[in-house]
């Protein structure tokens, strides 16, 4: 029998499909299409709100079929999936409001929006999937869609980079595949609600390689899209890249948290394993941060310095999750969320400023700039906000994270982690100084802008960036309620 | 007795109906005869299937006492039943596909007659329980195959078919020699008699069987993988040849898998033949090399059809990897892989032919979605997980795992390249909307539905997993316990 809550799951999945379907049928009537595009995300958010009210404590599950008496193809709504779904819904709503203007201007036509809806559909299924095998299925679909997406927009004639890019993706899927099979071999099941966690079954010597496999996959998953940024690629409209980056990173974060909660069973993980070996993690994080900050200082190119900065902050976020795992398990999701939001904000701002400089050179885009009210002062303010949020200073959600980190360090008197935090803070200042040094320098020497900043060329990025500030303001009370 | 009659009916119906087909005075009747024959064979097989699954093995050998029993010596068991059902299904689907292309051609009657002879050879080869019988039916099959190829009337293909004729005849001679060796070793041509006598053979005399093993497999590969002919068919401009391709590839490869399974289970069953696991290790290495070769070749293909052919070979190589393990748990997956193989090849060739016939590029990136569904949500995906799962047992058999992973990556790349080439082809077909007439628009929409159905076929089969699961248990148990 179908429960009344289970209908909600179908509704969530149906809405993006309905959007694609209706828009394709009535493609001649532009006004109607616009209305459809505005209607469906609102519906999506409305249904999510209803679920969050109705759900309460219990988890809703729908099982489609079982195979080999071991596993099943099932969907469920949990607390974690609700958080990520709300993030997705808000993003979709915001994007649908602002993409209307942009899509009417740009020549890229509605093909981009098709891809966007497909990605949202698969992400919905990914967030709803109950076990690791369903996650693997939808992750593979996501990878394939991203491949076509990048081949259409990012690497239009660059086949060499594209093949490397796809190979990276497939490496990740293979890693994930192996990790899932090994966990299956150890646990015997992939539905984890009835099975004891990995830690009860294994000694630490057998447990470490599996942890390494999972962590390496997650690291690869997050680093791969950024590799694209780092290569010399002509990113004509940057908003495509930002959407790509954001959604892909969010999906990977979801997988990481799912694994931590379901496979390793967070509580026993922190109790049995991490407390003894935490110094090891601290050492690795310190090593990473020192090396990346050295690279940051000595790098001449702005793009490469941004890349090293990203790497450093990523390792810092990993370190913070481990710290929260042991000492503050209620706030486990905080570091990654704050990291992703603040970094995307930073990214948007920098790309906007790059666009501004290019605008001065090319008068063609001036019409666009009027519509988006592209202004250097506003952008600088936003950039300042982004750097503040990375540095975990008011007004941002990462303020809470910084507060808790400092509290933990003071209470437990962890010297190494204090050093790590200090180096991270100093490197943020260095990065900020580099940005301030760079832009006036660019104004004088216009040729260097082309070489350094052409790849930051942006379109919609500017539109999303104020929205992200809105995100930070809106999301922070919601997140606080969840945690 | 009723059951025996049914089996004889299945074997000899195509032969008799091919005669009728050739003698029919109207051209339009011939298609009806072929369709009736194939569908009746399919229904009879379904009728028998309950009893076969209950008894596992049924013999029909009224004259087996006569030395050397050549004619009318047949056997039906679970494996041959499943393979026959698959082959007949493929034949029916392909017939419906290319009946339009053969219509109103001068060679129509002859074509259908030879098509039925081809079916006769296939059915006989799958059901025979006698080595000489098997040889004769294989030869009938290959000769009818050559006859069908000659009907296409292409100069390049003609030379390739003559080459193939030499190859197949040489492999026939090698097989004949091997089967005589069998006769002198086990004192019989009958397969059931051989399986009884195989336990009596001495350890010292068994070493020459290694040579026989290698010879048999090499000759089977020579006969049933005509890669040059596939490539030659690709180059022919005629559409009828293009529609023949999935039929030829699928029947050939299913027969190949069947024969390989049969002989491999015979050689690896008895440990007394050779030293421990010698044959298993040798076959594993061969299968790994085959799979690496197939999946390596995919990366450099850019045209849709050549990619599709290479995908077929990757699928075959994965099936060979499964066969080489010789374990209960992995043999369960054979059924899944077989079904996946047949469905995906049919769907991919259907997709390619559909895109070639399209006159307007589609509105949406539907093909992309379809390809993604094809890749991920199929039986092969689930089977891959469980194959890898069973390989992680720290035996010497776990050396298969890298080959499996490499072939999975190759499949991914091939699928993506296929979709890309199709999209590229569609981008050239752009006609403004005002020029499209109404019937064209209707076809345009109908084709979408057909394509989506093809893509979802794999997904639909997942819902029958419990039934497949039960049958796969019996399948693997039968394969492991019975010699040939």
Short mmCIF file of C-alpha atoms in Angstrom, two decimals, chain B residues 101-322:
data_model
loop_
_atom_site.label_atom_id
_atom_site.label_comp_id
_atom_site.label_asym_id
_atom_site.label_seq_id
_atom_site.Cartn_x
_atom_site.Cartn_y
_atom_site.Cartn_z
CA UNK B 101 13.44 -3.40 -47.26
CA UNK B 102 13.11 -6.76 -49.04
CA UNK B 103 9.60 -6.01 -50.30
CA UNK B 104 9.05 -6.21 -54.08
CA UNK B 105 12.61 -7.25 -54.80
CA UNK B 106 13.32 -10.03 -57.33
CA UNK B 107 15.14 -12.23 -54.80
CA UNK B 108 12.41 -11.99 -52.17
CA UNK B 109 11.26 -15.64 -52.29
CA UNK B 110 14.76 -17.05 -52.33
CA UNK B 111 15.80 -14.78 -49.51
CA UNK B 112 13.03 -15.97 -47.22
CA UNK B 113 13.69 -19.61 -48.08
CA UNK B 114 17.38 -19.27 -47.22
CA UNK B 115 16.50 -17.36 -44.08
CA UNK B 116 14.47 -20.35 -42.92
CA UNK B 117 17.30 -22.75 -43.76
CA UNK B 118 19.51 -20.53 -41.59
CA UNK B 119 17.04 -20.96 -38.73
CA UNK B 120 17.02 -24.72 -39.34
CA UNK B 121 20.78 -24.87 -38.97
CA UNK B 122 20.72 -22.82 -35.79
CA UNK B 123 17.99 -24.88 -34.13
CA UNK B 124 19.70 -28.12 -35.07
CA UNK B 125 23.07 -26.96 -33.74
CA UNK B 126 21.55 -25.94 -30.44
CA UNK B 127 19.53 -29.13 -29.93
CA UNK B 128 21.89 -31.82 -31.21
CA UNK B 129 23.36 -34.20 -28.66
CA UNK B 130 25.81 -35.72 -31.09
CA UNK B 131 29.13 -34.33 -32.28
CA UNK B 132 28.67 -35.26 -35.93
CA UNK B 133 25.14 -33.84 -35.88
CA UNK B 134 26.52 -30.64 -34.47
CA UNK B 135 29.09 -30.38 -37.24
CA UNK B 136 26.53 -30.92 -39.98
CA UNK B 137 24.13 -28.35 -38.59
CA UNK B 138 26.91 -25.80 -38.12
CA UNK B 139 27.89 -26.27 -41.76
CA UNK B 140 24.30 -25.82 -42.89
CA UNK B 141 24.13 -22.62 -40.88
CA UNK B 142 27.37 -21.18 -42.25
CA UNK B 143 26.52 -22.05 -45.88
CA UNK B 144 23.12 -20.37 -45.58
CA UNK B 145 24.85 -17.37 -44.03
CA UNK B 146 27.16 -17.12 -47.03
CA UNK B 147 24.18 -17.41 -49.36
CA UNK B 148 22.44 -14.50 -47.62
CA UNK B 149 25.60 -12.41 -47.92
CA UNK B 150 25.86 -13.13 -51.65
CA UNK B 151 22.36 -11.74 -52.16
CA UNK B 152 23.49 -8.23 -51.23
CA UNK B 153 25.54 -8.13 -54.48
CA UNK B 154 28.44 -5.96 -53.41
CA UNK B 155 31.91 -6.45 -54.92
CA UNK B 156 33.82 -5.74 -51.71
CA UNK B 157 31.56 -7.99 -49.68
CA UNK B 158 31.89 -10.76 -52.26
CA UNK B 159 35.65 -11.03 -51.83
CA UNK B 160 35.27 -10.98 -48.06
CA UNK B 161 32.67 -13.75 -48.15
CA UNK B 162 34.95 -15.93 -50.25
CA UNK B 163 37.68 -15.42 -47.65
CA UNK B 164 35.19 -16.34 -44.97
CA UNK B 165 34.26 -19.48 -46.90
CA UNK B 166 37.87 -20.63 -46.83
CA UNK B 167 38.12 -19.93 -43.15
CA UNK B 168 34.91 -21.70 -42.23
CA UNK B 169 35.78 -24.76 -44.28
CA UNK B 170 39.21 -24.99 -42.66
CA UNK B 171 37.65 -24.69 -39.22
CA UNK B 172 35.19 -27.40 -40.24
CA UNK B 173 38.07 -29.73 -41.02
CA UNK B 174 39.77 -28.97 -37.71
CA UNK B 175 36.55 -29.63 -35.82
CA UNK B 176 36.09 -32.92 -37.69
CA UNK B 177 39.57 -33.98 -36.67
CA UNK B 178 38.94 -33.03 -33.05
CA UNK B 179 35.68 -34.93 -32.95
CA UNK B 180 37.37 -38.05 -34.30
CA UNK B 181 39.88 -37.69 -31.49
CA UNK B 182 36.94 -37.57 -29.14
CA UNK B 183 35.59 -40.71 -30.76
CA UNK B 184 38.83 -42.63 -30.27
CA UNK B 185 39.21 -41.37 -26.71
CA UNK B 186 35.72 -41.98 -25.43
CA UNK B 187 34.45 -44.53 -27.90
CA UNK B 188 31.37 -42.57 -28.90
CA UNK B 189 30.01 -39.55 -30.74
CA UNK B 190 27.08 -39.24 -28.40
CA UNK B 191 27.59 -36.50 -25.84
CA UNK B 192 25.85 -38.25 -22.96
CA UNK B 193 27.91 -41.39 -23.62
CA UNK B 194 31.08 -39.27 -23.68
CA UNK B 195 30.21 -37.73 -20.32
CA UNK B 196 29.82 -41.23 -18.85
CA UNK B 197 33.09 -42.48 -20.38
CA UNK B 198 35.07 -39.38 -19.45
CA UNK B 199 35.60 -40.61 -15.90
CA UNK B 200 37.32 -43.76 -17.23
CA UNK B 201 40.13 -41.97 -19.04
CA UNK B 202 43.64 -42.36 -17.64
CA UNK B 203 45.70 -39.43 -16.39
CA UNK B 204 48.60 -40.24 -18.70
CA UNK B 205 46.51 -40.33 -21.84
CA UNK B 206 44.77 -37.08 -21.06
CA UNK B 207 47.58 -34.76 -22.11
CA UNK B 208 46.71 -34.81 -25.78
CA UNK B 209 43.36 -33.31 -24.81
CA UNK B 210 45.11 -29.99 -24.19
CA UNK B 211 45.83 -29.79 -27.90
CA UNK B 212 42.23 -30.69 -28.63
CA UNK B 213 41.03 -27.98 -26.28
CA UNK B 214 43.12 -25.32 -27.99
CA UNK B 215 42.19 -26.54 -31.48
CA UNK B 216 38.46 -26.58 -30.76
CA UNK B 217 38.42 -23.07 -29.36
CA UNK B 218 40.56 -21.62 -32.12
CA UNK B 219 38.35 -23.18 -34.79
CA UNK B 220 35.16 -21.92 -33.10
CA UNK B 221 36.61 -18.41 -32.97
CA UNK B 222 37.63 -18.67 -36.62
CA UNK B 223 34.16 -19.72 -37.66
CA UNK B 224 32.00 -17.44 -35.55
CA UNK B 225 33.82 -14.09 -35.37
CA UNK B 226 33.93 -12.81 -38.97
CA UNK B 227 35.03 -9.29 -38.08
CA UNK B 228 36.00 -8.45 -41.68
CA UNK B 229 32.52 -9.24 -42.90
CA UNK B 230 30.90 -6.95 -40.35
CA UNK B 231 33.16 -4.12 -41.48
CA UNK B 232 32.44 -4.90 -45.12
CA UNK B 233 28.69 -4.78 -44.47
CA UNK B 234 29.14 -1.38 -42.82
CA UNK B 235 30.72 -0.01 -46.00
CA UNK B 236 27.91 -1.14 -48.30
CA UNK B 237 25.53 1.68 -49.20
CA UNK B 238 22.44 -0.56 -49.32
CA UNK B 239 20.01 -0.19 -46.42
CA UNK B 240 18.89 -3.84 -46.52
CA UNK B 241 22.42 -4.89 -45.60
CA UNK B 242 22.43 -2.44 -42.71
CA UNK B 243 19.23 -3.94 -41.40
CA UNK B 244 20.68 -7.44 -41.67
CA UNK B 245 23.65 -6.57 -39.48
CA UNK B 246 22.08 -6.89 -35.98
CA UNK B 247 20.57 -10.23 -36.92
CA UNK B 248 23.89 -11.61 -38.18
CA UNK B 249 25.90 -10.31 -35.24
CA UNK B 250 23.47 -11.46 -32.57
CA UNK B 251 22.92 -14.98 -33.91
CA UNK B 252 26.62 -15.54 -34.52
CA UNK B 253 27.64 -14.33 -31.09
CA UNK B 254 24.91 -16.23 -29.25
CA UNK B 255 25.99 -19.41 -31.01
CA UNK B 256 29.61 -18.62 -30.13
CA UNK B 257 28.77 -18.19 -26.46
CA UNK B 258 26.74 -21.37 -26.45
CA UNK B 259 29.48 -23.52 -27.97
CA UNK B 260 32.19 -21.98 -25.79
CA UNK B 261 30.14 -22.65 -22.67
CA UNK B 262 29.46 -26.21 -23.70
CA UNK B 263 33.04 -27.22 -24.42
CA UNK B 264 34.51 -25.21 -21.55
CA UNK B 265 32.21 -26.85 -19.01
CA UNK B 266 33.23 -30.23 -20.43
CA UNK B 267 36.96 -29.57 -20.15
CA UNK B 268 36.91 -27.84 -16.77
CA UNK B 269 34.44 -30.18 -15.12
CA UNK B 270 36.71 -33.09 -14.52
CA UNK B 271 39.84 -32.28 -12.56
CA UNK B 272 41.24 -35.65 -13.60
CA UNK B 273 41.81 -34.48 -17.16
CA UNK B 274 44.54 -32.03 -16.38
CA UNK B 275 46.49 -30.72 -13.43
CA UNK B 276 44.64 -28.52 -10.99
CA UNK B 277 42.92 -25.54 -12.55
CA UNK B 278 45.16 -25.55 -15.61
CA UNK B 279 42.30 -25.11 -18.05
CA UNK B 280 40.57 -22.53 -15.86
CA UNK B 281 43.72 -20.40 -15.63
CA UNK B 282 44.42 -20.71 -19.34
CA UNK B 283 40.88 -19.73 -20.25
CA UNK B 284 40.90 -16.82 -17.78
CA UNK B 285 44.07 -15.42 -19.36
CA UNK B 286 42.61 -15.83 -22.86
CA UNK B 287 39.40 -14.09 -21.81
CA UNK B 288 41.29 -11.22 -20.18
CA UNK B 289 43.39 -10.71 -23.31
CA UNK B 290 40.27 -10.79 -25.46
CA UNK B 291 38.48 -8.24 -23.28
CA UNK B 292 41.49 -5.89 -23.14
CA UNK B 293 41.80 -6.05 -26.92
CA UNK B 294 38.10 -5.33 -27.42
CA UNK B 295 37.89 -2.47 -24.96
CA UNK B 296 41.15 -0.88 -26.10
CA UNK B 297 39.89 -0.71 -29.65
CA UNK B 298 36.76 1.24 -28.69
CA UNK B 299 38.63 4.40 -27.69
CA UNK B 300 39.64 5.16 -31.27
CA UNK B 301 36.32 4.68 -33.01
CA UNK B 302 34.31 7.68 -34.10
CA UNK B 303 31.60 6.40 -36.41
CA UNK B 304 28.38 5.23 -34.82
CA UNK B 305 28.19 1.79 -36.40
CA UNK B 306 31.77 0.79 -35.78
CA UNK B 307 31.32 1.85 -32.15
CA UNK B 308 28.21 -0.30 -31.94
CA UNK B 309 30.06 -3.35 -33.29
CA UNK B 310 32.86 -2.82 -30.80
CA UNK B 311 30.31 -2.50 -28.00
CA UNK B 312 28.93 -5.89 -29.00
CA UNK B 313 32.40 -7.35 -28.72
CA UNK B 314 32.91 -5.81 -25.28
CA UNK B 315 29.68 -7.42 -24.14
CA UNK B 316 30.82 -10.78 -25.50
CA UNK B 317 34.17 -10.41 -23.75
CA UNK B 318 32.46 -9.73 -20.41
CA UNK B 319 30.37 -12.86 -20.90
CA UNK B 320 33.59 -14.80 -21.58
CA UNK B 321 35.06 -13.42 -18.36
CA UNK B 322 32.00 -14.71 -16.50
#
